[in-house]
PDB file of N, CA and C in Angstrom:
ATOM      1  N   MET A1134      12.342-148.488 -13.781  1.00  0.00           N
ATOM      2  CA  MET A1134      12.286-147.368 -14.703  1.00  0.00           C
ATOM      3  C   MET A1134      11.333-146.879 -13.752  1.00  0.00           C
ATOM      4  N   GLU A1135      10.815-145.548 -13.775  1.00  0.00           N
ATOM      5  CA  GLU A1135      10.689-144.336 -13.020  1.00  0.00           C
ATOM      6  C   GLU A1135       9.303-144.098 -13.546  1.00  0.00           C
ATOM      7  N   LYS A1136       7.994-143.689 -13.289  1.00  0.00           N
ATOM      8  CA  LYS A1136       7.474-142.740 -13.583  1.00  0.00           C
ATOM      9  C   LYS A1136       6.539-142.070 -13.054  1.00  0.00           C
ATOM     10  N   ILE A1137       6.914-140.452 -13.856  1.00  0.00           N
ATOM     11  CA  ILE A1137       7.082-139.082 -13.300  1.00  0.00           C
ATOM     12  C   ILE A1137       6.524-138.026 -14.143  1.00  0.00           C
ATOM     13  N   THR A1138       5.447-137.365 -13.253  1.00  0.00           N
ATOM     14  CA  THR A1138       4.180-136.444 -14.059  1.00  0.00           C
ATOM     15  C   THR A1138       4.840-135.001 -13.475  1.00  0.00           C
ATOM     16  N   LEU A1139       5.218-134.446 -14.752  1.00  0.00           N
ATOM     17  CA  LEU A1139       5.710-132.667 -14.024  1.00  0.00           C
ATOM     18  C   LEU A1139       5.419-131.350 -14.701  1.00  0.00           C
ATOM     19  N   THR A1140       4.592-130.611 -14.196  1.00  0.00           N
ATOM     20  CA  THR A1140       3.945-129.629 -14.350  1.00  0.00           C
ATOM     21  C   THR A1140       4.841-128.791 -15.087  1.00  0.00           C
ATOM     22  N   VAL A1141       4.295-127.960 -16.373  1.00  0.00           N
ATOM     23  CA  VAL A1141       5.463-127.271 -16.685  1.00  0.00           C
ATOM     24  C   VAL A1141       4.006-126.233 -17.423  1.00  0.00           C
ATOM     25  N   GLN A1142       4.766-125.012 -17.018  1.00  0.00           N
ATOM     26  CA  GLN A1142       4.381-124.065 -17.419  1.00  0.00           C
ATOM     27  C   GLN A1142       4.669-123.789 -18.827  1.00  0.00           C
ATOM     28  N   GLY A1143       4.086-123.024 -19.542  1.00  0.00           N
ATOM     29  CA  GLY A1143       4.085-122.041 -21.021  1.00  0.00           C
ATOM     30  C   GLY A1143       3.933-122.714 -22.126  1.00  0.00           C
ATOM     31  N   MET A1144       3.603-123.978 -21.957  1.00  0.00           N
ATOM     32  CA  MET A1144       3.131-125.379 -23.299  1.00  0.00           C
ATOM     33  C   MET A1144       1.207-124.422 -23.859  1.00  0.00           C
ATOM     34  N   SER A1145       1.875-123.987 -25.368  1.00  0.00           N
ATOM     35  CA  SER A1145       0.960-123.423 -26.351  1.00  0.00           C
ATOM     36  C   SER A1145       0.307-124.054 -26.854  1.00  0.00           C
ATOM     37  N   CYS A1146       0.980-124.349 -27.176  1.00  0.00           N
ATOM     38  CA  CYS A1146       1.301-125.360 -29.039  1.00  0.00           C
ATOM     39  C   CYS A1146       1.859-126.098 -29.839  1.00  0.00           C
ATOM     40  N   GLY A1147       0.596-127.407 -30.665  1.00  0.00           N
ATOM     41  CA  GLY A1147       1.850-128.082 -31.157  1.00  0.00           C
ATOM     42  C   GLY A1147       2.988-128.286 -30.965  1.00  0.00           C
ATOM     43  N   HIS A1148       3.618-127.264 -31.377  1.00  0.00           N
ATOM     44  CA  HIS A1148       5.425-126.832 -30.786  1.00  0.00           C
ATOM     45  C   HIS A1148       5.513-127.397 -29.912  1.00  0.00           C
ATOM     46  N   CYS A1149       5.158-126.914 -28.689  1.00  0.00           N
ATOM     47  CA  CYS A1149       5.668-126.668 -27.455  1.00  0.00           C
ATOM     48  C   CYS A1149       5.768-128.966 -26.740  1.00  0.00           C
ATOM     49  N   VAL A1150       4.192-129.261 -27.653  1.00  0.00           N
ATOM     50  CA  VAL A1150       4.398-131.077 -27.271  1.00  0.00           C
ATOM     51  C   VAL A1150       5.445-131.596 -27.886  1.00  0.00           C
ATOM     52  N   SER A1151       6.312-131.049 -28.841  1.00  0.00           N
ATOM     53  CA  SER A1151       6.542-131.603 -30.125  1.00  0.00           C
ATOM     54  C   SER A1151       8.448-131.300 -29.331  1.00  0.00           C
ATOM     55  N   ALA A1152       8.358-130.259 -28.804  1.00  0.00           N
ATOM     56  CA  ALA A1152      10.335-130.074 -28.663  1.00  0.00           C
ATOM     57  C   ALA A1152      10.220-130.514 -27.728  1.00  0.00           C
ATOM     58  N   ILE A1153       9.449-130.650 -26.309  1.00  0.00           N
ATOM     59  CA  ILE A1153       9.452-131.682 -25.460  1.00  0.00           C
ATOM     60  C   ILE A1153       9.341-132.596 -25.734  1.00  0.00           C
ATOM     61  N   GLU A1154       8.653-133.892 -26.004  1.00  0.00           N
ATOM     62  CA  GLU A1154       9.333-135.249 -26.720  1.00  0.00           C
ATOM     63  C   GLU A1154       9.198-135.744 -27.252  1.00  0.00           C
ATOM     64  N   GLY A1155      10.292-134.628 -28.443  1.00  0.00           N
ATOM     65  CA  GLY A1155      11.341-135.316 -29.129  1.00  0.00           C
ATOM     66  C   GLY A1155      12.875-134.617 -28.243  1.00  0.00           C
ATOM     67  N   ASN A1156      12.680-133.731 -27.797  1.00  0.00           N
ATOM     68  CA  ASN A1156      14.317-133.054 -26.846  1.00  0.00           C
ATOM     69  C   ASN A1156      14.033-134.165 -25.700  1.00  0.00           C
ATOM     70  N   VAL A1157      13.076-135.111 -24.773  1.00  0.00           N
ATOM     71  CA  VAL A1157      13.354-135.587 -24.377  1.00  0.00           C
ATOM     72  C   VAL A1157      13.330-136.929 -24.215  1.00  0.00           C
ATOM     73  N   GLY A1158      11.936-136.882 -25.432  1.00  0.00           N
ATOM     74  CA  GLY A1158      12.521-138.902 -25.521  1.00  0.00           C
ATOM     75  C   GLY A1158      13.721-139.549 -26.163  1.00  0.00           C
ATOM     76  N   LYS A1159      14.586-138.446 -26.654  1.00  0.00           N
ATOM     77  CA  LYS A1159      15.563-139.148 -27.422  1.00  0.00           C
ATOM     78  C   LYS A1159      16.876-138.821 -26.731  1.00  0.00           C
ATOM     79  N   GLN A1160      16.366-138.519 -25.072  1.00  0.00           N
ATOM     80  CA  GLN A1160      17.054-139.417 -24.545  1.00  0.00           C
ATOM     81  C   GLN A1160      17.998-140.401 -23.933  1.00  0.00           C
ATOM     82  N   ASN A1161      18.863-140.718 -23.393  1.00  0.00           N
ATOM     83  CA  ASN A1161      19.448-142.042 -23.003  1.00  0.00           C
ATOM     84  C   ASN A1161      18.688-142.291 -21.727  1.00  0.00           C
ATOM     85  N   GLY A1162      17.769-143.220 -22.115  1.00  0.00           N
ATOM     86  CA  GLY A1162      17.379-143.617 -20.501  1.00  0.00           C
ATOM     87  C   GLY A1162      16.199-143.225 -20.548  1.00  0.00           C
ATOM     88  N   VAL A1163      15.264-142.565 -21.147  1.00  0.00           N
ATOM     89  CA  VAL A1163      13.973-141.953 -21.448  1.00  0.00           C
ATOM     90  C   VAL A1163      12.895-142.762 -22.327  1.00  0.00           C
ATOM     91  N   GLU A1164      12.078-143.742 -21.993  1.00  0.00           N
ATOM     92  CA  GLU A1164      11.627-144.461 -22.464  1.00  0.00           C
ATOM     93  C   GLU A1164      10.114-144.420 -22.863  1.00  0.00           C
ATOM     94  N   ASN A1165       9.743-142.913 -22.484  1.00  0.00           N
ATOM     95  CA  ASN A1165       8.482-142.802 -23.183  1.00  0.00           C
ATOM     96  C   ASN A1165       8.090-140.957 -22.525  1.00  0.00           C
ATOM     97  N   VAL A1166       7.657-140.208 -23.296  1.00  0.00           N
ATOM     98  CA  VAL A1166       7.973-139.234 -22.648  1.00  0.00           C
ATOM     99  C   VAL A1166       6.288-138.880 -23.471  1.00  0.00           C
ATOM    100  N   THR A1167       4.767-138.312 -22.706  1.00  0.00           N
ATOM    101  CA  THR A1167       3.681-138.050 -23.059  1.00  0.00           C
ATOM    102  C   THR A1167       2.972-136.457 -22.229  1.00  0.00           C
ATOM    103  N   VAL A1168       3.072-135.537 -23.781  1.00  0.00           N
ATOM    104  CA  VAL A1168       2.456-133.879 -22.468  1.00  0.00           C
ATOM    105  C   VAL A1168       1.047-134.174 -24.025  1.00  0.00           C
ATOM    106  N   HIS A1169       0.684-133.708 -21.691  1.00  0.00           N
ATOM    107  CA  HIS A1169      -0.421-133.372 -21.543  1.00  0.00           C
ATOM    108  C   HIS A1169      -0.975-131.821 -21.552  1.00  0.00           C
ATOM    109  N   LEU A1170      -1.423-130.970 -23.040  1.00  0.00           N
ATOM    110  CA  LEU A1170      -0.562-129.894 -23.342  1.00  0.00           C
ATOM    111  C   LEU A1170      -2.165-128.584 -22.777  1.00  0.00           C
ATOM    112  N   SER A1171      -3.435-129.956 -22.128  1.00  0.00           N
ATOM    113  CA  SER A1171      -4.225-128.826 -21.368  1.00  0.00           C
ATOM    114  C   SER A1171      -4.648-128.552 -19.983  1.00  0.00           C
ATOM    115  N   GLU A1172      -3.589-129.727 -19.447  1.00  0.00           N
ATOM    116  CA  GLU A1172      -3.877-130.186 -18.576  1.00  0.00           C
ATOM    117  C   GLU A1172      -1.898-129.366 -17.392  1.00  0.00           C
ATOM    118  N   GLY A1173      -1.258-129.297 -18.985  1.00  0.00           N
ATOM    119  CA  GLY A1173      -0.300-128.092 -18.638  1.00  0.00           C
ATOM    120  C   GLY A1173       1.044-129.274 -17.903  1.00  0.00           C
ATOM    121  N   LYS A1174       0.750-130.545 -17.884  1.00  0.00           N
ATOM    122  CA  LYS A1174       0.810-131.756 -17.400  1.00  0.00           C
ATOM    123  C   LYS A1174       2.135-132.760 -18.565  1.00  0.00           C
ATOM    124  N   VAL A1175       3.492-133.854 -18.037  1.00  0.00           N
ATOM    125  CA  VAL A1175       4.639-134.475 -18.858  1.00  0.00           C
ATOM    126  C   VAL A1175       4.561-135.436 -18.211  1.00  0.00           C
ATOM    127  N   ASP A1176       4.100-136.926 -18.147  1.00  0.00           N
ATOM    128  CA  ASP A1176       4.406-138.011 -18.206  1.00  0.00           C
ATOM    129  C   ASP A1176       5.498-138.182 -18.577  1.00  0.00           C
ATOM    130  N   ILE A1177       6.737-138.735 -17.855  1.00  0.00           N
ATOM    131  CA  ILE A1177       7.537-139.408 -18.665  1.00  0.00           C
ATOM    132  C   ILE A1177       8.330-140.244 -17.826  1.00  0.00           C
ATOM    133  N   ASP A1178       8.643-141.586 -18.233  1.00  0.00           N
ATOM    134  CA  ASP A1178       8.909-142.946 -17.742  1.00  0.00           C
ATOM    135  C   ASP A1178      10.216-143.264 -18.108  1.00  0.00           C
ATOM    136  N   PHE A1179      11.544-143.257 -17.164  1.00  0.00           N
ATOM    137  CA  PHE A1179      13.124-143.155 -17.707  1.00  0.00           C
ATOM    138  C   PHE A1179      13.861-143.968 -16.684  1.00  0.00           C
ATOM    139  N   ASP A1180      14.689-144.237 -17.136  1.00  0.00           N
ATOM    140  CA  ASP A1180      15.420-144.401 -15.903  1.00  0.00           C
ATOM    141  C   ASP A1180      16.249-144.519 -15.121  1.00  0.00           C
ATOM    142  N   PRO A1181      16.783-143.777 -13.727  1.00  0.00           N
ATOM    143  CA  PRO A1181      17.514-143.280 -12.874  1.00  0.00           C
ATOM    144  C   PRO A1181      19.071-142.902 -12.462  1.00  0.00           C
ATOM    145  N   ALA A1182      19.237-144.125 -13.440  1.00  0.00           N
ATOM    146  CA  ALA A1182      20.295-144.881 -13.729  1.00  0.00           C
ATOM    147  C   ALA A1182      21.101-144.695 -15.075  1.00  0.00           C
ATOM    148  N   VAL A1183      20.431-143.994 -15.909  1.00  0.00           N
ATOM    149  CA  VAL A1183      20.592-143.444 -17.200  1.00  0.00           C
ATOM    150  C   VAL A1183      20.651-141.799 -17.088  1.00  0.00           C
ATOM    151  N   VAL A1184      19.504-141.315 -17.185  1.00  0.00           N
ATOM    152  CA  VAL A1184      19.112-140.239 -16.828  1.00  0.00           C
ATOM    153  C   VAL A1184      19.130-139.477 -15.325  1.00  0.00           C
ATOM    154  N   SER A1185      19.515-139.137 -15.069  1.00  0.00           N
ATOM    155  CA  SER A1185      18.697-137.752 -13.939  1.00  0.00           C
ATOM    156  C   SER A1185      17.218-137.118 -14.315  1.00  0.00           C
ATOM    157  N   LEU A1186      16.889-137.078 -13.181  1.00  0.00           N
ATOM    158  CA  LEU A1186      15.058-136.646 -13.293  1.00  0.00           C
ATOM    159  C   LEU A1186      16.089-134.145 -13.536  1.00  0.00           C
ATOM    160  N   ASP A1187      16.649-134.034 -12.422  1.00  0.00           N
ATOM    161  CA  ASP A1187      17.659-132.895 -12.878  1.00  0.00           C
ATOM    162  C   ASP A1187      17.703-132.374 -14.064  1.00  0.00           C
ATOM    163  N   LYS A1188      18.468-133.521 -14.864  1.00  0.00           N
ATOM    164  CA  LYS A1188      18.866-133.396 -16.696  1.00  0.00           C
ATOM    165  C   LYS A1188      17.442-133.522 -17.297  1.00  0.00           C
ATOM    166  N   ILE A1189      16.484-134.475 -16.190  1.00  0.00           N
ATOM    167  CA  ILE A1189      15.326-133.650 -17.691  1.00  0.00           C
ATOM    168  C   ILE A1189      14.787-132.954 -17.752  1.00  0.00           C
ATOM    169  N   LYS A1190      15.053-132.094 -16.592  1.00  0.00           N
ATOM    170  CA  LYS A1190      14.619-131.067 -16.166  1.00  0.00           C
ATOM    171  C   LYS A1190      14.926-129.900 -16.117  1.00  0.00           C
ATOM    172  N   GLU A1191      16.646-130.053 -16.917  1.00  0.00           N
ATOM    173  CA  GLU A1191      16.714-129.119 -17.264  1.00  0.00           C
ATOM    174  C   GLU A1191      16.818-128.785 -18.985  1.00  0.00           C
ATOM    175  N   ILE A1192      16.559-130.184 -19.680  1.00  0.00           N
ATOM    176  CA  ILE A1192      16.986-129.858 -20.837  1.00  0.00           C
ATOM    177  C   ILE A1192      14.742-129.253 -21.515  1.00  0.00           C
ATOM    178  N   ILE A1193      13.594-130.110 -20.362  1.00  0.00           N
ATOM    179  CA  ILE A1193      12.172-128.971 -21.227  1.00  0.00           C
ATOM    180  C   ILE A1193      12.869-127.195 -20.263  1.00  0.00           C
ATOM    181  N   ASP A1194      13.570-126.917 -19.519  1.00  0.00           N
ATOM    182  CA  ASP A1194      13.827-125.590 -19.181  1.00  0.00           C
ATOM    183  C   ASP A1194      14.125-125.117 -20.576  1.00  0.00           C
ATOM    184  N   GLU A1195      15.623-125.639 -21.168  1.00  0.00           N
ATOM    185  CA  GLU A1195      16.564-125.235 -22.028  1.00  0.00           C
ATOM    186  C   GLU A1195      15.231-124.588 -23.388  1.00  0.00           C
ATOM    187  N   GLN A1196      14.616-125.447 -23.467  1.00  0.00           N
ATOM    188  CA  GLN A1196      13.030-124.630 -24.126  1.00  0.00           C
ATOM    189  C   GLN A1196      12.407-124.540 -24.027  1.00  0.00           C
ATOM    190  N   GLY A1197      12.657-123.540 -23.583  1.00  0.00           N
ATOM    191  CA  GLY A1197      12.391-122.377 -23.148  1.00  0.00           C
ATOM    192  C   GLY A1197      10.570-122.588 -21.639  1.00  0.00           C
ATOM    193  N   TYR A1198      10.243-123.339 -21.027  1.00  0.00           N
ATOM    194  CA  TYR A1198       9.010-123.562 -20.569  1.00  0.00           C
ATOM    195  C   TYR A1198       9.483-124.191 -18.900  1.00  0.00           C
ATOM    196  N   ASP A1199       8.605-122.980 -18.069  1.00  0.00           N
ATOM    197  CA  ASP A1199       9.008-123.796 -16.565  1.00  0.00           C
ATOM    198  C   ASP A1199       8.920-124.453 -15.618  1.00  0.00           C
ATOM    199  N   VAL A1200       9.464-125.655 -15.104  1.00  0.00           N
ATOM    200  CA  VAL A1200       9.213-127.057 -14.170  1.00  0.00           C
ATOM    201  C   VAL A1200       9.067-126.346 -12.731  1.00  0.00           C
ATOM    202  N   GLU A1201       8.047-126.995 -12.888  1.00  0.00           N
ATOM    203  CA  GLU A1201       7.840-127.186 -10.727  1.00  0.00           C
ATOM    204  C   GLU A1201       8.120-127.812 -11.070  1.00  0.00           C
TER     205      GLU A1201
END
């Protein structure tokens, strides 16, 4: 299991939190997703053998947010 913290721009409300936690969290290999709205950060625990970091970033990007 790997733990990463991504900087995500464009999050501003509870819907943003739900969109990211819901869509990233339902991916196979993702164990935990925690959005820190006020900090613009997303903590993710995932298994890189099952889901890639690039795939996680792509999912967040598809929700309309910028991932650094």
